[in-house]
Amino acid sequence: MATSGTWYTLRHMGDVPQHEELQKIEREFQRDVTITAARPKVVHFGLFVWLLVDVALVVFFFVSVVLYLVSGAFADQRLMATLDNNVAALHDAARARSADPLLIGDARVLTNDVGAYDVFAVVENPNTEWYATFTYQFGDDVMAAPVAATVMPGEEKYILALNVVRGNKPSGVSVTVDDVVWHRVDRHAVANTAEFLVDHSNFVVSEDVYDDSITINKTKVGDATFTLTNNTPYSYYNPSFIVLLNHGGGVIAVNQVAVPQFLAGESRTVTVHWFGNAPGAGTVEVLPVINYFDEEEYAEPTGDVGTDIRDVERRR
C-alpha cells in the first residue's frame, strides 16, 4: 500500500508541469478571446473619439473665423474712428494755425449832397484770435488809390469812401480787398482776447441828438451831436470813429471823425454834419476805428490837453 501511494504521488507530481502549461495556454486563449471580442468596441471608441476631435476642430475653426471677422470689424471701426478723430484733430490744429478768410459785404451808395455820394461796405473778421491788416478800394472810379485798414478779431469793419463826386449816382460799385496780412494774437501779451477788446474799446455814447432843421446858405444841414466818453484805462493819440445814422433797421448816412488826444476817462462833445440831402431822422451809432494792437495808437496823458479842443472832422 505504501508502494502504491508513493507511485500515485509521483505520477501526479510528474503531471504538474503539464497542468500548469495547460492553464497558461487557457489563460492566453481567454485573453486572446477577450481582446478579439473587445477590438470592435475599441475601434468604435477610437472612431468616436476621432470624430469628436474632428468636430471640435471644425467648431474651433468656425468660431475662430467668426471671432476674427467680428473682432476685425470692430477693429476696423475703431481704426476708422481713430482716423476720423486724428483727421478732426489735424483739421482743428490746422485751423488753429491759420485764419479763415475775411467776409466782404456788398458796396452801398448813399446820396450825400448834390453830385456827391458816400460809399461803404462791411468787412467781417470771423476769427476770434486773429486780426488783419489789408487794403481796400471801391471800383467804378470811386477811389483813385487803395486805402489801408485794420480789422480786429470778430469785428465787423465799415470801410468808407466819402464825398465821391459824380455826375450821376454810382451803381453796381464793386469792392476789392487786397494785401491781407493776418496777425495772431500774442498769448504772452494778451491772455484773453475778448476781455482785451472789451477793455480797450469801452467808449460810451450818451446825449445823442440828431437835428435836421438847420439851414446854412439855403442848404439843409443834418447834425448829429453826442457825448463820447473814453471809459477805458487807456489814452489814445488820434483815434477815429465812424458815425452811422440808422433808421428803419438800416444805415441811411455815414460819416467819420477823429478825436485827438482822447484821454482815459475823458468826455468830448462831438458833432458831425450832413449837407444838402440831410436825412430826415435817425439814431446815432458810433464805432471806433482803432488798432488796439498797435502801440502807436496810444498816448501818454499830458496836462497840456484842454477840454476845449475842437474835434477834427476828417470829412470836411
PDB file of C-alpha atoms in Angstrom:
ATOM      1  CA  MET A   1       0.000   0.000   0.000  1.00  0.00           C
ATOM      2  CA  ALA A   2       2.853   2.273   0.755  1.00  0.00           C
ATOM      3  CA  THR A   3       4.382   1.491  -2.559  1.00  0.00           C
ATOM      4  CA  SER A   4       1.126   2.136  -4.378  1.00  0.00           C
ATOM      5  CA  GLY A   5       0.560   5.516  -2.654  1.00  0.00           C
ATOM      6  CA  THR A   6       4.043   6.583  -3.365  1.00  0.00           C
ATOM      7  CA  TRP A   7       3.672   5.731  -7.046  1.00  0.00           C
ATOM      8  CA  TYR A   8       0.419   7.728  -7.281  1.00  0.00           C
ATOM      9  CA  THR A   9       2.021  10.725  -5.756  1.00  0.00           C
ATOM     10  CA  LEU A  10       4.999  10.522  -8.042  1.00  0.00           C
ATOM     11  CA  ARG A  11       2.786  10.022 -11.062  1.00  0.00           C
ATOM     12  CA  HIS A  12       0.749  13.111 -10.286  1.00  0.00           C
ATOM     13  CA  MET A  13       3.823  15.147  -9.496  1.00  0.00           C
ATOM     14  CA  GLY A  14       5.039  14.350 -12.996  1.00  0.00           C
ATOM     15  CA  ASP A  15       1.805  15.823 -14.378  1.00  0.00           C
ATOM     16  CA  VAL A  16       2.107  19.223 -12.567  1.00  0.00           C
ATOM     17  CA  PRO A  17       4.163  20.988 -15.271  1.00  0.00           C
ATOM     18  CA  GLN A  18       1.793  19.796 -17.924  1.00  0.00           C
ATOM     19  CA  HIS A  19      -1.200  21.057 -15.991  1.00  0.00           C
ATOM     20  CA  GLU A  20       0.310  24.480 -15.463  1.00  0.00           C
ATOM     21  CA  GLU A  21       1.124  24.636 -19.132  1.00  0.00           C
ATOM     22  CA  LEU A  22      -2.470  23.906 -19.956  1.00  0.00           C
ATOM     23  CA  GLN A  23      -3.661  26.586 -17.573  1.00  0.00           C
ATOM     24  CA  LYS A  24      -1.253  29.048 -19.130  1.00  0.00           C
ATOM     25  CA  ILE A  25      -2.493  28.165 -22.595  1.00  0.00           C
ATOM     26  CA  GLU A  26      -6.061  28.532 -21.392  1.00  0.00           C
ATOM     27  CA  ARG A  27      -5.326  31.948 -19.918  1.00  0.00           C
ATOM     28  CA  GLU A  28      -3.708  33.088 -23.115  1.00  0.00           C
ATOM     29  CA  PHE A  29      -6.638  31.774 -25.054  1.00  0.00           C
ATOM     30  CA  GLN A  30      -9.109  33.613 -22.826  1.00  0.00           C
ATOM     31  CA  ARG A  31      -7.050  36.789 -23.170  1.00  0.00           C
ATOM     32  CA  ASP A  32      -6.979  36.424 -26.953  1.00  0.00           C
ATOM     33  CA  VAL A  33     -10.718  35.829 -26.966  1.00  0.00           C
ATOM     34  CA  THR A  34     -11.266  38.896 -24.770  1.00  0.00           C
ATOM     35  CA  ILE A  35      -9.039  41.029 -26.940  1.00  0.00           C
ATOM     36  CA  THR A  36     -10.686  39.774 -30.102  1.00  0.00           C
ATOM     37  CA  ALA A  37     -14.134  40.409 -28.642  1.00  0.00           C
ATOM     38  CA  ALA A  38     -13.166  43.906 -27.388  1.00  0.00           C
ATOM     39  CA  ARG A  39     -11.384  45.007 -30.533  1.00  0.00           C
ATOM     40  CA  PRO A  40     -14.526  46.244 -32.364  1.00  0.00           C
ATOM     41  CA  LYS A  41     -15.522  48.231 -29.318  1.00  0.00           C
ATOM     42  CA  VAL A  42     -12.059  49.757 -29.096  1.00  0.00           C
ATOM     43  CA  VAL A  43     -12.170  50.583 -32.784  1.00  0.00           C
ATOM     44  CA  HIS A  44     -15.615  52.149 -32.418  1.00  0.00           C
ATOM     45  CA  PHE A  45     -14.468  54.112 -29.376  1.00  0.00           C
ATOM     46  CA  GLY A  46     -11.397  55.320 -31.255  1.00  0.00           C
ATOM     47  CA  LEU A  47     -13.524  56.336 -34.202  1.00  0.00           C
ATOM     48  CA  PHE A  48     -15.884  58.160 -31.858  1.00  0.00           C
ATOM     49  CA  VAL A  49     -13.003  59.991 -30.197  1.00  0.00           C
ATOM     50  CA  TRP A  50     -11.524  60.837 -33.599  1.00  0.00           C
ATOM     51  CA  LEU A  51     -14.913  62.136 -34.742  1.00  0.00           C
ATOM     52  CA  LEU A  52     -15.240  64.249 -31.592  1.00  0.00           C
ATOM     53  CA  VAL A  53     -11.776  65.681 -32.183  1.00  0.00           C
ATOM     54  CA  ASP A  54     -12.660  66.434 -35.821  1.00  0.00           C
ATOM     55  CA  VAL A  55     -15.919  68.077 -34.800  1.00  0.00           C
ATOM     56  CA  ALA A  56     -14.109  70.084 -32.116  1.00  0.00           C
ATOM     57  CA  LEU A  57     -11.505  71.188 -34.637  1.00  0.00           C
ATOM     58  CA  VAL A  58     -14.182  72.201 -37.147  1.00  0.00           C
ATOM     59  CA  VAL A  59     -16.123  74.093 -34.453  1.00  0.00           C
ATOM     60  CA  PHE A  60     -12.921  75.749 -33.268  1.00  0.00           C
ATOM     61  CA  PHE A  61     -12.121  76.741 -36.842  1.00  0.00           C
ATOM     62  CA  PHE A  62     -15.529  78.284 -37.439  1.00  0.00           C
ATOM     63  CA  VAL A  63     -15.537  80.036 -34.053  1.00  0.00           C
ATOM     64  CA  SER A  64     -12.073  81.393 -34.767  1.00  0.00           C
ATOM     65  CA  VAL A  65     -13.175  82.666 -38.181  1.00  0.00           C
ATOM     66  CA  VAL A  66     -16.293  84.301 -36.728  1.00  0.00           C
ATOM     67  CA  LEU A  67     -14.335  85.865 -33.879  1.00  0.00           C
ATOM     68  CA  TYR A  68     -11.722  87.074 -36.334  1.00  0.00           C
ATOM     69  CA  LEU A  69     -14.328  88.613 -38.591  1.00  0.00           C
ATOM     70  CA  VAL A  70     -16.239  90.194 -35.704  1.00  0.00           C
ATOM     71  CA  SER A  71     -13.143  91.426 -33.930  1.00  0.00           C
ATOM     72  CA  GLY A  72     -11.760  92.578 -37.274  1.00  0.00           C
ATOM     73  CA  ALA A  73     -14.930  94.558 -37.941  1.00  0.00           C
ATOM     74  CA  PHE A  74     -14.730  96.184 -34.516  1.00  0.00           C
ATOM     75  CA  ALA A  75     -11.024  96.775 -35.032  1.00  0.00           C
ATOM     76  CA  ASP A  76     -11.777  98.395 -38.387  1.00  0.00           C
ATOM     77  CA  GLN A  77     -14.437 100.546 -36.761  1.00  0.00           C
ATOM     78  CA  ARG A  78     -12.035 101.544 -34.016  1.00  0.00           C
ATOM     79  CA  LEU A  79      -9.370 102.245 -36.612  1.00  0.00           C
ATOM     80  CA  MET A  80     -11.756 104.336 -38.680  1.00  0.00           C
ATOM     81  CA  ALA A  81     -12.896 106.188 -35.562  1.00  0.00           C
ATOM     82  CA  THR A  82      -9.293 106.795 -34.625  1.00  0.00           C
ATOM     83  CA  LEU A  83      -8.518 108.010 -38.135  1.00  0.00           C
ATOM     84  CA  ASP A  84     -11.574 110.279 -38.076  1.00  0.00           C
ATOM     85  CA  ASN A  85     -10.511 111.658 -34.703  1.00  0.00           C
ATOM     86  CA  ASN A  86      -6.988 112.176 -35.969  1.00  0.00           C
ATOM     87  CA  VAL A  87      -8.250 113.899 -39.102  1.00  0.00           C
ATOM     88  CA  ALA A  88     -10.525 116.109 -36.995  1.00  0.00           C
ATOM     89  CA  ALA A  89      -7.664 116.868 -34.636  1.00  0.00           C
ATOM     90  CA  LEU A  90      -5.384 117.707 -37.553  1.00  0.00           C
ATOM     91  CA  HIS A  91      -8.128 119.853 -39.056  1.00  0.00           C
ATOM     92  CA  ASP A  92      -8.621 121.686 -35.755  1.00  0.00           C
ATOM     93  CA  ALA A  93      -4.884 122.100 -35.374  1.00  0.00           C
ATOM     94  CA  ALA A  94      -4.612 123.425 -38.920  1.00  0.00           C
ATOM     95  CA  ARG A  95      -7.461 125.857 -38.306  1.00  0.00           C
ATOM     96  CA  ALA A  96      -5.843 126.945 -35.065  1.00  0.00           C
ATOM     97  CA  ARG A  97      -2.679 127.729 -37.036  1.00  0.00           C
ATOM     98  CA  SER A  98      -4.470 129.567 -39.836  1.00  0.00           C
ATOM     99  CA  ALA A  99      -7.210 132.146 -40.176  1.00  0.00           C
ATOM    100  CA  ASP A 100     -10.494 131.920 -42.031  1.00  0.00           C
ATOM    101  CA  PRO A 101     -10.821 134.463 -44.863  1.00  0.00           C
ATOM    102  CA  LEU A 102     -12.470 137.823 -44.422  1.00  0.00           C
ATOM    103  CA  LEU A 103     -16.128 138.135 -45.353  1.00  0.00           C
ATOM    104  CA  ILE A 104     -16.699 141.045 -47.722  1.00  0.00           C
ATOM    105  CA  GLY A 105     -20.144 142.609 -47.962  1.00  0.00           C
ATOM    106  CA  ASP A 106     -21.581 144.375 -50.989  1.00  0.00           C
ATOM    107  CA  ALA A 107     -20.908 148.064 -51.516  1.00  0.00           C
ATOM    108  CA  ARG A 108     -23.745 150.516 -50.840  1.00  0.00           C
ATOM    109  CA  VAL A 109     -24.057 154.041 -52.175  1.00  0.00           C
ATOM    110  CA  LEU A 110     -25.753 156.824 -50.200  1.00  0.00           C
ATOM    111  CA  THR A 111     -26.583 160.257 -51.575  1.00  0.00           C
ATOM    112  CA  ASN A 112     -24.770 162.886 -49.541  1.00  0.00           C
ATOM    113  CA  ASP A 113     -25.095 166.154 -51.406  1.00  0.00           C
ATOM    114  CA  VAL A 114     -25.910 167.316 -54.881  1.00  0.00           C
ATOM    115  CA  GLY A 115     -23.449 165.403 -57.050  1.00  0.00           C
ATOM    116  CA  ALA A 116     -21.701 163.862 -54.014  1.00  0.00           C
ATOM    117  CA  TYR A 117     -22.116 160.365 -52.646  1.00  0.00           C
ATOM    118  CA  ASP A 118     -20.902 158.199 -49.771  1.00  0.00           C
ATOM    119  CA  VAL A 119     -19.963 154.573 -50.391  1.00  0.00           C
ATOM    120  CA  PHE A 120     -19.493 151.937 -47.707  1.00  0.00           C
ATOM    121  CA  ALA A 121     -19.208 148.209 -47.222  1.00  0.00           C
ATOM    122  CA  VAL A 122     -18.721 145.877 -44.278  1.00  0.00           C
ATOM    123  CA  VAL A 123     -15.699 143.624 -43.844  1.00  0.00           C
ATOM    124  CA  GLU A 124     -16.218 140.909 -41.226  1.00  0.00           C
ATOM    125  CA  ASN A 125     -13.432 139.041 -39.466  1.00  0.00           C
ATOM    126  CA  PRO A 126     -14.823 135.628 -38.392  1.00  0.00           C
ATOM    127  CA  ASN A 127     -11.689 134.792 -36.392  1.00  0.00           C
ATOM    128  CA  THR A 128     -11.543 135.376 -32.655  1.00  0.00           C
ATOM    129  CA  GLU A 129      -7.760 135.059 -32.276  1.00  0.00           C
ATOM    130  CA  TRP A 130      -6.561 136.785 -35.443  1.00  0.00           C
ATOM    131  CA  TYR A 131      -6.637 140.361 -36.662  1.00  0.00           C
ATOM    132  CA  ALA A 132      -5.794 141.522 -40.160  1.00  0.00           C
ATOM    133  CA  THR A 133      -4.346 144.481 -41.992  1.00  0.00           C
ATOM    134  CA  PHE A 134      -5.464 144.982 -45.579  1.00  0.00           C
ATOM    135  CA  THR A 135      -6.110 147.489 -48.317  1.00  0.00           C
ATOM    136  CA  TYR A 136      -9.458 148.167 -49.941  1.00  0.00           C
ATOM    137  CA  GLN A 137     -10.693 150.005 -52.967  1.00  0.00           C
ATOM    138  CA  PHE A 138     -14.124 150.685 -54.403  1.00  0.00           C
ATOM    139  CA  GLY A 139     -14.405 150.260 -58.147  1.00  0.00           C
ATOM    140  CA  ASP A 140     -16.176 152.235 -60.837  1.00  0.00           C
ATOM    141  CA  ASP A 141     -13.681 155.109 -60.359  1.00  0.00           C
ATOM    142  CA  VAL A 142     -14.980 155.722 -56.844  1.00  0.00           C
ATOM    143  CA  MET A 143     -11.462 155.679 -55.327  1.00  0.00           C
ATOM    144  CA  ALA A 144      -8.239 156.648 -57.040  1.00  0.00           C
ATOM    145  CA  ALA A 145      -5.997 154.515 -54.824  1.00  0.00           C
ATOM    146  CA  PRO A 146      -6.332 151.725 -52.235  1.00  0.00           C
ATOM    147  CA  VAL A 147      -6.726 152.643 -48.564  1.00  0.00           C
ATOM    148  CA  ALA A 148      -5.125 150.744 -45.672  1.00  0.00           C
ATOM    149  CA  ALA A 149      -7.290 149.411 -42.854  1.00  0.00           C
ATOM    150  CA  THR A 150      -7.266 147.012 -39.920  1.00  0.00           C
ATOM    151  CA  VAL A 151      -9.997 144.686 -38.661  1.00  0.00           C
ATOM    152  CA  MET A 152      -9.965 143.386 -35.112  1.00  0.00           C
ATOM    153  CA  PRO A 153     -10.830 139.785 -34.083  1.00  0.00           C
ATOM    154  CA  GLY A 154     -14.561 139.196 -34.529  1.00  0.00           C
ATOM    155  CA  GLU A 155     -15.132 142.762 -35.765  1.00  0.00           C
ATOM    156  CA  GLU A 156     -17.496 143.981 -38.456  1.00  0.00           C
ATOM    157  CA  LYS A 157     -15.469 146.773 -40.000  1.00  0.00           C
ATOM    158  CA  TYR A 158     -17.081 149.570 -42.005  1.00  0.00           C
ATOM    159  CA  ILE A 159     -14.914 150.725 -44.885  1.00  0.00           C
ATOM    160  CA  LEU A 160     -15.823 154.083 -46.443  1.00  0.00           C
ATOM    161  CA  ALA A 161     -15.381 156.345 -49.416  1.00  0.00           C
ATOM    162  CA  LEU A 162     -16.857 159.734 -48.517  1.00  0.00           C
ATOM    163  CA  ASN A 163     -17.797 162.674 -50.743  1.00  0.00           C
ATOM    164  CA  VAL A 164     -17.428 160.821 -54.029  1.00  0.00           C
ATOM    165  CA  VAL A 165     -18.204 163.487 -56.639  1.00  0.00           C
ATOM    166  CA  ARG A 166     -20.006 162.097 -59.659  1.00  0.00           C
ATOM    167  CA  GLY A 167     -22.454 163.466 -62.174  1.00  0.00           C
ATOM    168  CA  ASN A 168     -24.762 160.512 -61.562  1.00  0.00           C
ATOM    169  CA  LYS A 169     -25.176 158.198 -58.595  1.00  0.00           C
ATOM    170  CA  PRO A 170     -22.773 155.252 -58.976  1.00  0.00           C
ATOM    171  CA  SER A 171     -24.401 151.858 -59.399  1.00  0.00           C
ATOM    172  CA  GLY A 172     -23.024 148.344 -59.204  1.00  0.00           C
ATOM    173  CA  VAL A 173     -19.961 149.549 -57.319  1.00  0.00           C
ATOM    174  CA  SER A 174     -17.527 146.738 -56.563  1.00  0.00           C
ATOM    175  CA  VAL A 175     -15.222 146.494 -53.583  1.00  0.00           C
ATOM    176  CA  THR A 176     -11.797 144.856 -53.645  1.00  0.00           C
ATOM    177  CA  VAL A 177      -9.832 143.790 -50.574  1.00  0.00           C
ATOM    178  CA  ASP A 178      -6.151 143.035 -51.139  1.00  0.00           C
ATOM    179  CA  ASP A 179      -2.845 142.705 -49.307  1.00  0.00           C
ATOM    180  CA  VAL A 180      -4.429 140.845 -46.406  1.00  0.00           C
ATOM    181  CA  VAL A 181      -1.892 140.100 -43.689  1.00  0.00           C
ATOM    182  CA  TRP A 182      -3.017 138.030 -40.721  1.00  0.00           C
ATOM    183  CA  HIS A 183      -1.641 138.540 -37.227  1.00  0.00           C
ATOM    184  CA  ARG A 184      -2.299 136.019 -34.498  1.00  0.00           C
ATOM    185  CA  VAL A 185      -2.918 137.490 -31.061  1.00  0.00           C
ATOM    186  CA  ASP A 186       0.148 137.013 -28.900  1.00  0.00           C
ATOM    187  CA  ARG A 187      -0.918 134.804 -25.986  1.00  0.00           C
ATOM    188  CA  HIS A 188       2.070 136.012 -23.948  1.00  0.00           C
ATOM    189  CA  ALA A 189       0.887 139.619 -24.213  1.00  0.00           C
ATOM    190  CA  VAL A 190      -2.892 139.025 -24.263  1.00  0.00           C
ATOM    191  CA  ALA A 191      -4.269 136.289 -22.042  1.00  0.00           C
ATOM    192  CA  ASN A 192      -7.909 136.702 -23.116  1.00  0.00           C
ATOM    193  CA  THR A 193      -8.631 138.351 -26.451  1.00  0.00           C
ATOM    194  CA  ALA A 194     -12.325 139.016 -25.819  1.00  0.00           C
ATOM    195  CA  GLU A 195     -11.640 140.704 -22.476  1.00  0.00           C
ATOM    196  CA  PHE A 196      -8.769 142.653 -24.036  1.00  0.00           C
ATOM    197  CA  LEU A 197     -11.027 144.059 -26.757  1.00  0.00           C
ATOM    198  CA  VAL A 198     -13.823 144.953 -24.350  1.00  0.00           C
ATOM    199  CA  ASP A 199     -11.336 146.658 -22.032  1.00  0.00           C
ATOM    200  CA  HIS A 200      -9.781 148.703 -24.858  1.00  0.00           C
ATOM    201  CA  SER A 201     -12.968 149.634 -26.756  1.00  0.00           C
ATOM    202  CA  ASN A 202     -15.137 150.814 -23.886  1.00  0.00           C
ATOM    203  CA  PHE A 203     -16.335 154.065 -25.426  1.00  0.00           C
ATOM    204  CA  VAL A 204     -19.739 155.247 -24.219  1.00  0.00           C
ATOM    205  CA  VAL A 205     -22.113 157.351 -26.321  1.00  0.00           C
ATOM    206  CA  SER A 206     -24.653 159.482 -24.451  1.00  0.00           C
ATOM    207  CA  GLU A 207     -26.882 162.509 -25.046  1.00  0.00           C
ATOM    208  CA  ASP A 208     -27.035 161.734 -28.750  1.00  0.00           C
ATOM    209  CA  VAL A 209     -29.315 164.017 -30.749  1.00  0.00           C
ATOM    210  CA  TYR A 210     -29.940 164.292 -34.457  1.00  0.00           C
ATOM    211  CA  ASP A 211     -31.308 167.587 -35.812  1.00  0.00           C
ATOM    212  CA  ASP A 212     -32.209 168.113 -39.478  1.00  0.00           C
ATOM    213  CA  SER A 213     -33.814 171.544 -39.056  1.00  0.00           C
ATOM    214  CA  ILE A 214     -30.631 173.550 -39.618  1.00  0.00           C
ATOM    215  CA  THR A 215     -30.219 175.594 -42.814  1.00  0.00           C
ATOM    216  CA  ILE A 216     -26.976 177.280 -43.851  1.00  0.00           C
ATOM    217  CA  ASN A 217     -26.994 179.461 -47.012  1.00  0.00           C
ATOM    218  CA  LYS A 218     -30.242 177.805 -48.058  1.00  0.00           C
ATOM    219  CA  THR A 219     -28.611 174.420 -47.690  1.00  0.00           C
ATOM    220  CA  LYS A 220     -30.238 171.927 -45.362  1.00  0.00           C
ATOM    221  CA  VAL A 221     -27.855 170.530 -42.788  1.00  0.00           C
ATOM    222  CA  GLY A 222     -28.321 167.493 -40.596  1.00  0.00           C
ATOM    223  CA  ASP A 223     -26.340 167.496 -37.347  1.00  0.00           C
ATOM    224  CA  ALA A 224     -25.665 164.518 -35.106  1.00  0.00           C
ATOM    225  CA  THR A 225     -24.371 165.622 -31.716  1.00  0.00           C
ATOM    226  CA  PHE A 226     -23.376 163.277 -28.911  1.00  0.00           C
ATOM    227  CA  THR A 227     -21.129 162.961 -25.907  1.00  0.00           C
ATOM    228  CA  LEU A 228     -18.367 160.409 -26.292  1.00  0.00           C
ATOM    229  CA  THR A 229     -16.664 159.156 -23.124  1.00  0.00           C
ATOM    230  CA  ASN A 230     -13.429 157.203 -23.045  1.00  0.00           C
ATOM    231  CA  ASN A 231     -14.221 154.673 -20.325  1.00  0.00           C
ATOM    232  CA  THR A 232     -11.053 152.705 -20.989  1.00  0.00           C
ATOM    233  CA  PRO A 233      -7.907 152.978 -18.854  1.00  0.00           C
ATOM    234  CA  TYR A 234      -6.002 153.997 -21.999  1.00  0.00           C
ATOM    235  CA  SER A 235      -5.387 157.338 -23.679  1.00  0.00           C
ATOM    236  CA  TYR A 236      -5.438 157.379 -27.483  1.00  0.00           C
ATOM    237  CA  TYR A 237      -3.324 159.623 -29.644  1.00  0.00           C
ATOM    238  CA  ASN A 238      -5.694 160.395 -32.526  1.00  0.00           C
ATOM    239  CA  PRO A 239      -8.477 157.810 -32.646  1.00  0.00           C
ATOM    240  CA  SER A 240     -11.039 157.820 -35.429  1.00  0.00           C
ATOM    241  CA  PHE A 241     -14.703 156.969 -35.082  1.00  0.00           C
ATOM    242  CA  ILE A 242     -17.237 156.025 -37.743  1.00  0.00           C
ATOM    243  CA  VAL A 243     -20.640 157.598 -37.160  1.00  0.00           C
ATOM    244  CA  LEU A 244     -23.663 155.791 -38.546  1.00  0.00           C
ATOM    245  CA  LEU A 245     -27.149 157.182 -38.758  1.00  0.00           C
ATOM    246  CA  ASN A 246     -29.639 154.330 -38.633  1.00  0.00           C
ATOM    247  CA  HIS A 247     -33.308 154.372 -39.481  1.00  0.00           C
ATOM    248  CA  GLY A 248     -35.790 151.579 -40.087  1.00  0.00           C
ATOM    249  CA  GLY A 249     -33.203 148.897 -39.352  1.00  0.00           C
ATOM    250  CA  GLY A 250     -30.703 150.157 -41.939  1.00  0.00           C
ATOM    251  CA  VAL A 251     -27.891 152.659 -42.384  1.00  0.00           C
ATOM    252  CA  ILE A 252     -29.067 155.897 -44.023  1.00  0.00           C
ATOM    253  CA  ALA A 253     -25.920 158.007 -43.543  1.00  0.00           C
ATOM    254  CA  VAL A 254     -22.245 157.538 -42.701  1.00  0.00           C
ATOM    255  CA  ASN A 255     -19.513 159.855 -41.506  1.00  0.00           C
ATOM    256  CA  GLN A 256     -16.129 159.737 -39.789  1.00  0.00           C
ATOM    257  CA  VAL A 257     -14.417 161.932 -37.206  1.00  0.00           C
ATOM    258  CA  ALA A 258     -11.197 161.982 -35.218  1.00  0.00           C
ATOM    259  CA  VAL A 259     -10.855 162.877 -31.543  1.00  0.00           C
ATOM    260  CA  PRO A 260      -7.247 163.980 -30.931  1.00  0.00           C
ATOM    261  CA  GLN A 261      -5.561 163.172 -27.626  1.00  0.00           C
ATOM    262  CA  PHE A 262      -8.568 161.328 -26.248  1.00  0.00           C
ATOM    263  CA  LEU A 263      -7.523 160.707 -22.668  1.00  0.00           C
ATOM    264  CA  ALA A 264      -8.648 157.920 -20.365  1.00  0.00           C
ATOM    265  CA  GLY A 265     -11.813 158.916 -18.519  1.00  0.00           C
ATOM    266  CA  GLU A 266     -12.362 161.976 -20.697  1.00  0.00           C
ATOM    267  CA  SER A 267     -15.676 163.008 -22.281  1.00  0.00           C
ATOM    268  CA  ARG A 268     -15.983 165.002 -25.502  1.00  0.00           C
ATOM    269  CA  THR A 269     -18.914 166.545 -27.277  1.00  0.00           C
ATOM    270  CA  VAL A 270     -18.795 165.541 -30.926  1.00  0.00           C
ATOM    271  CA  THR A 271     -20.813 166.924 -33.824  1.00  0.00           C
ATOM    272  CA  VAL A 272     -20.914 165.598 -37.378  1.00  0.00           C
ATOM    273  CA  HIS A 273     -22.755 167.149 -40.314  1.00  0.00           C
ATOM    274  CA  TRP A 274     -24.562 166.019 -43.423  1.00  0.00           C
ATOM    275  CA  PHE A 275     -25.176 168.717 -46.009  1.00  0.00           C
ATOM    276  CA  GLY A 276     -27.666 169.040 -48.808  1.00  0.00           C
ATOM    277  CA  ASN A 277     -29.550 165.772 -48.792  1.00  0.00           C
ATOM    278  CA  ALA A 278     -29.625 165.511 -44.991  1.00  0.00           C
ATOM    279  CA  PRO A 279     -31.534 162.520 -43.600  1.00  0.00           C
ATOM    280  CA  GLY A 280     -34.847 163.356 -42.006  1.00  0.00           C
ATOM    281  CA  ALA A 281     -34.405 161.292 -38.840  1.00  0.00           C
ATOM    282  CA  GLY A 282     -32.181 158.637 -37.386  1.00  0.00           C
ATOM    283  CA  THR A 283     -30.409 157.182 -34.373  1.00  0.00           C
ATOM    284  CA  VAL A 284     -26.667 157.599 -33.860  1.00  0.00           C
ATOM    285  CA  GLU A 285     -24.223 154.709 -33.670  1.00  0.00           C
ATOM    286  CA  VAL A 286     -20.514 155.281 -33.078  1.00  0.00           C
ATOM    287  CA  LEU A 287     -17.826 152.688 -33.923  1.00  0.00           C
ATOM    288  CA  PRO A 288     -14.122 153.096 -33.056  1.00  0.00           C
ATOM    289  CA  VAL A 289     -11.533 152.721 -35.811  1.00  0.00           C
ATOM    290  CA  ILE A 290      -8.529 151.747 -33.706  1.00  0.00           C
ATOM    291  CA  ASN A 291      -5.878 149.052 -33.999  1.00  0.00           C
ATOM    292  CA  TYR A 292      -5.621 148.113 -30.326  1.00  0.00           C
ATOM    293  CA  PHE A 293      -2.528 146.009 -31.015  1.00  0.00           C
ATOM    294  CA  ASP A 294      -0.559 148.966 -32.404  1.00  0.00           C
ATOM    295  CA  GLU A 295       1.402 150.863 -29.738  1.00  0.00           C
ATOM    296  CA  GLU A 296       1.362 153.998 -31.877  1.00  0.00           C
ATOM    297  CA  GLU A 297      -2.380 154.300 -31.287  1.00  0.00           C
ATOM    298  CA  TYR A 298      -1.800 155.131 -27.624  1.00  0.00           C
ATOM    299  CA  ALA A 299      -0.764 158.395 -25.996  1.00  0.00           C
ATOM    300  CA  GLU A 300       0.534 159.181 -22.539  1.00  0.00           C
ATOM    301  CA  PRO A 301      -1.772 161.545 -20.591  1.00  0.00           C
ATOM    302  CA  THR A 302      -0.436 165.103 -20.537  1.00  0.00           C
ATOM    303  CA  GLY A 303      -1.523 168.273 -18.781  1.00  0.00           C
ATOM    304  CA  ASP A 304      -1.329 170.266 -22.000  1.00  0.00           C
ATOM    305  CA  VAL A 305      -4.574 168.900 -23.405  1.00  0.00           C
ATOM    306  CA  GLY A 306      -7.583 171.038 -22.529  1.00  0.00           C
ATOM    307  CA  THR A 307     -11.204 170.080 -22.699  1.00  0.00           C
ATOM    308  CA  ASP A 308     -11.900 172.779 -25.299  1.00  0.00           C
ATOM    309  CA  ILE A 309     -10.016 171.095 -28.124  1.00  0.00           C
ATOM    310  CA  ARG A 310     -12.315 171.058 -31.109  1.00  0.00           C
ATOM    311  CA  ASP A 311     -12.932 167.706 -32.685  1.00  0.00           C
ATOM    312  CA  VAL A 312     -11.340 167.305 -36.070  1.00  0.00           C
ATOM    313  CA  GLU A 313     -13.718 166.109 -38.714  1.00  0.00           C
ATOM    314  CA  ARG A 314     -11.871 164.233 -41.395  1.00  0.00           C
ATOM    315  CA  ARG A 315     -14.588 164.555 -43.870  1.00  0.00           C
ATOM    316  CA  ARG A 316     -14.934 168.356 -44.158  1.00  0.00           C
TER     317      ARG A 316
END
